[in-house]
mmCIF file of C-alpha atoms and ligand atoms in Angstrom:
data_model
loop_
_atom_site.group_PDB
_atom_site.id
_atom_site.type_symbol
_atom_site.label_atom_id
_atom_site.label_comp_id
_atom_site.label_asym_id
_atom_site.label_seq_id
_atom_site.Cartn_x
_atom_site.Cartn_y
_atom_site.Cartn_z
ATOM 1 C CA UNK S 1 -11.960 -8.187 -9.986
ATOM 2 C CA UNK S 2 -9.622 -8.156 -13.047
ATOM 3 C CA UNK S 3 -6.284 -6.003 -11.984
ATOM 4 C CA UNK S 4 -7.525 -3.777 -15.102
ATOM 5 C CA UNK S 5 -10.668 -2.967 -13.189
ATOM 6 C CA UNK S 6 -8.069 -2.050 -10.246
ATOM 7 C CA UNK S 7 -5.467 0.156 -11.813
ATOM 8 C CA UNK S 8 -7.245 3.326 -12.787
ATOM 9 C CA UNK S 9 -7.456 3.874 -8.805
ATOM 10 C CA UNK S 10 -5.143 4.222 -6.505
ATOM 11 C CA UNK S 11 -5.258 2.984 -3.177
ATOM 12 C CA UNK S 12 -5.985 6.617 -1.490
ATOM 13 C CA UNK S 13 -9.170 6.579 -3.371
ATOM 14 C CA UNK S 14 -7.821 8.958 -6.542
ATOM 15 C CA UNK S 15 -8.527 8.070 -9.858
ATOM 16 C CA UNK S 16 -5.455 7.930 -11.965
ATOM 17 C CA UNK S 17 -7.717 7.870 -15.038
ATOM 18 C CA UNK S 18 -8.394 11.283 -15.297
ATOM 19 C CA UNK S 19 -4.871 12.495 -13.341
ATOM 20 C CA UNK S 20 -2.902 14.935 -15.022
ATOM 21 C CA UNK S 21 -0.024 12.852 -15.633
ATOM 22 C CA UNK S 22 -1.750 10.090 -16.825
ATOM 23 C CA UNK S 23 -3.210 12.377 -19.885
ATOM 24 C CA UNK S 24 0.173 14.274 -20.303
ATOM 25 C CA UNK S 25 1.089 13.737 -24.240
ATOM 26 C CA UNK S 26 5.139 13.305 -22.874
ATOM 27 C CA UNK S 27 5.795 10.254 -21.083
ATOM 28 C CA UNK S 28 2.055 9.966 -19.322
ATOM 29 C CA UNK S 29 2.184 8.066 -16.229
ATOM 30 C CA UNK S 30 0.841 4.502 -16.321
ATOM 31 C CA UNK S 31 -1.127 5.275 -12.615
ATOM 32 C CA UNK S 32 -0.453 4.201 -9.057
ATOM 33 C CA UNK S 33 -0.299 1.136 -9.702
ATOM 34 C CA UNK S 34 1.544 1.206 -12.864
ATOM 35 C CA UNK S 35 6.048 1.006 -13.677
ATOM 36 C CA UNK S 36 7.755 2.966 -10.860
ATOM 37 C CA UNK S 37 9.523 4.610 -14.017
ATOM 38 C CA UNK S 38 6.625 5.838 -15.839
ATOM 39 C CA UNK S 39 5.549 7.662 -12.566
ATOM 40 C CA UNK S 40 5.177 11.251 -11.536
ATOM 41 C CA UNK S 41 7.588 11.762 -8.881
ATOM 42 C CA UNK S 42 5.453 12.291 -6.021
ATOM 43 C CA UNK S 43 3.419 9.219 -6.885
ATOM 44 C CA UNK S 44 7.128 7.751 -7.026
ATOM 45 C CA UNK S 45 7.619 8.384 -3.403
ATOM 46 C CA UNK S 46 3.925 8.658 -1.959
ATOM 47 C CA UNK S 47 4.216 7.099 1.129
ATOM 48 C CA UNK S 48 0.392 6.302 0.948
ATOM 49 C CA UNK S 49 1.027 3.695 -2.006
ATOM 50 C CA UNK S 50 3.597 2.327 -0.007
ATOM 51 C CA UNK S 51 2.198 1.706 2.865
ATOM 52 C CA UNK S 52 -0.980 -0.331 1.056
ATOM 53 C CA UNK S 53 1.768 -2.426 -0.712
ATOM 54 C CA UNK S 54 3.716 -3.377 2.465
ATOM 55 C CA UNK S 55 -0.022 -3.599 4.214
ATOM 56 C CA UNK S 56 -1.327 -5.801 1.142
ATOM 57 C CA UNK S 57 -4.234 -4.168 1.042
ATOM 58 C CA UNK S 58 -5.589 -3.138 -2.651
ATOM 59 C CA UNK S 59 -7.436 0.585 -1.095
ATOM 60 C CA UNK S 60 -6.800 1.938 1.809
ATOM 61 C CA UNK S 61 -10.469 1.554 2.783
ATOM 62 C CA UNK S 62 -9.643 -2.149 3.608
ATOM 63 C CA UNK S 63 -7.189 -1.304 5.848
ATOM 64 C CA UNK S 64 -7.556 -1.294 9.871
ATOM 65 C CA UNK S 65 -6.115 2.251 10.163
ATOM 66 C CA UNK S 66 -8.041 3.638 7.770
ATOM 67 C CA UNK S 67 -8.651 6.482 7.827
ATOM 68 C CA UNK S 68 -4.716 7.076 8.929
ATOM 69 C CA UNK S 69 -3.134 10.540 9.293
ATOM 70 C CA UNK S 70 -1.748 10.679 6.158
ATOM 71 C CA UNK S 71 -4.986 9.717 4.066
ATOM 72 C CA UNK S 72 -6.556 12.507 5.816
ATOM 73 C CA UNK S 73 -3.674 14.693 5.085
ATOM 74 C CA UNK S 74 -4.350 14.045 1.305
ATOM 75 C CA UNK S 75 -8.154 14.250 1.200
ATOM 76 C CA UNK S 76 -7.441 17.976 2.938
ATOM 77 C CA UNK S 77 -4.933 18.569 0.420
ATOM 78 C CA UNK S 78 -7.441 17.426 -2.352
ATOM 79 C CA UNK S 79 -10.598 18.734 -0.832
ATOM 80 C CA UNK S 80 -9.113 22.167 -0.741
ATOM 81 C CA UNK S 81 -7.175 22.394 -4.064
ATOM 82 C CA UNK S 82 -9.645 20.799 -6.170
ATOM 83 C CA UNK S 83 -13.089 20.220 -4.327
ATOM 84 C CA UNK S 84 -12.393 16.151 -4.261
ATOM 85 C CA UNK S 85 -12.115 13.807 -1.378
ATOM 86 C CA UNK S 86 -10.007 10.199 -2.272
ATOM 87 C CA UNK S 87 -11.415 9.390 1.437
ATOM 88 C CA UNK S 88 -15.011 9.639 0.060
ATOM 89 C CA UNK S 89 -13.983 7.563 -2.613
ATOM 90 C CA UNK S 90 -12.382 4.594 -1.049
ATOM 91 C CA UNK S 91 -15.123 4.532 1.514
ATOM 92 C CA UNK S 92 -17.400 4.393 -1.270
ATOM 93 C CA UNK S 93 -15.478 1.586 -2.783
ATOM 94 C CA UNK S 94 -15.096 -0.671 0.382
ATOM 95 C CA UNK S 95 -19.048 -0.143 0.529
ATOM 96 C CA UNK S 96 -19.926 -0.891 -3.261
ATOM 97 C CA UNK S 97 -17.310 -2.336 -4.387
ATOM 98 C CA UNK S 98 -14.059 -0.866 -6.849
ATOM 99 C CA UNK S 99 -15.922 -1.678 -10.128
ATOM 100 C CA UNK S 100 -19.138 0.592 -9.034
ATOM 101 C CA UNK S 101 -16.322 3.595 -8.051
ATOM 102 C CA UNK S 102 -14.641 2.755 -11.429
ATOM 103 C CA UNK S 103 -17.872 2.827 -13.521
ATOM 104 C CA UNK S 104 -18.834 6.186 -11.419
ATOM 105 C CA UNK S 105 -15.448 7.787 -11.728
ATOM 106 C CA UNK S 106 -15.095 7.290 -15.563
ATOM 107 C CA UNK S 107 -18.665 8.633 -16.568
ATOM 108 C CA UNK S 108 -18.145 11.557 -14.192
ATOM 109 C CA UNK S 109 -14.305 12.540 -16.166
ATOM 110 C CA UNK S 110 -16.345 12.130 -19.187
ATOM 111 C CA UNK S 111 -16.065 14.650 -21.860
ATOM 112 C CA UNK S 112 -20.127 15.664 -22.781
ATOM 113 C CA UNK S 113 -18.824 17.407 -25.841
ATOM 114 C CA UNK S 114 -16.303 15.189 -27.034
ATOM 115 C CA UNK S 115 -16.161 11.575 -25.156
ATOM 116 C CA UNK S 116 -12.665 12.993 -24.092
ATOM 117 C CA UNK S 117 -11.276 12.537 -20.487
ATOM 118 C CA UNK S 118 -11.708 15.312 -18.542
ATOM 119 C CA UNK S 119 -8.610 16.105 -16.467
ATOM 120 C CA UNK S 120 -9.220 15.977 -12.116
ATOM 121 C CA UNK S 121 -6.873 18.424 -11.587
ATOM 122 C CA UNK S 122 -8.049 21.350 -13.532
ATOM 123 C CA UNK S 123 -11.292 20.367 -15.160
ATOM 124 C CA UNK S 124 -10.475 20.508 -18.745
ATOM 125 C CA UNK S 125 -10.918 18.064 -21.292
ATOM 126 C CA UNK S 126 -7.652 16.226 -22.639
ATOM 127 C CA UNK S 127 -8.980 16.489 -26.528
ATOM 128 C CA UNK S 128 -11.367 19.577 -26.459
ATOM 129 C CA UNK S 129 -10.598 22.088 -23.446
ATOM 130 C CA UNK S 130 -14.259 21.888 -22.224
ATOM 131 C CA UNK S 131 -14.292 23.047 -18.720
ATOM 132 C CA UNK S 132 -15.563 21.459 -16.375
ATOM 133 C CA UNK S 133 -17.760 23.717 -13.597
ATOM 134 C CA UNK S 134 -16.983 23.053 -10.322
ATOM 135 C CA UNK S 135 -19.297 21.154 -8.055
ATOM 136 C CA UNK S 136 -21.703 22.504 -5.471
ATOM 137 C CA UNK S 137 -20.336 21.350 -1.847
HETATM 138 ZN ZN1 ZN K 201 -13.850 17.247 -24.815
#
């Protein structure tokens, strides 16, 4: 695995491809994994991303706490604001691999009308405004 095939996802299992920040016309954030300065704030100080650095692990699914309190504290916070779970996600990529998540994560912020990247956060295309429905649980 190239470390292009790593840095659309972050090591709590969310895709930075299809983050908010990341498609923000005004200084869009290079990802988790990207400059420090480019970085939303909170992703600046997410204690998550530093823990896997000082851990050396690449997702948190590699790691012997996983999953730790504050992973779980995040896939609550996601699950319940926008019907996504980064622990499903890096599970998903310790058991098939990143690339498979990757390949699965990009089709699924995929734009059917316009090939555009469909924001995570609030379901709307970056190019087009499709809307996204929600998923069934
Ligand atoms: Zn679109």
């Amino acid at each position: 695995m190239t470390l292009d095939d790593q840095k659309d996802l972050a090591p709590c299992g969310v895709f930075c491809g299809a983050c908010y920040a990341h498609l923000r016309k005004r200084k869009p954030c290079g990802g988790c994994r990207g400059r420090a300065e480019e970085k939303a704030a909170a992703c600046r100080k997410c204690r998550i991303a530093e823990c896997a650095r000082e851990r050396k692990v690449i997702y948190c699914g590699e790691c012997g706490a996983f999953p730790c309190p504050p992973l779980r504290a995040l896939d609550r916070n996601y699950r319940r604001r926008y019907g996504l779970s980064p622990l499903d996600t890096g599970v998903l990529a310790g058991e098939r691999g990143a690339r498979f998540v990757l390949e699965m994560e990009r089709r699924r912020w995929t734009c059917p009308d316009c090939g555009g990247v469909i924001c995570l956060h609030d379901r709307t295309c970056s190019l087009c405004g499709y809307h996204l429905p929600a998923e069934e649980e």
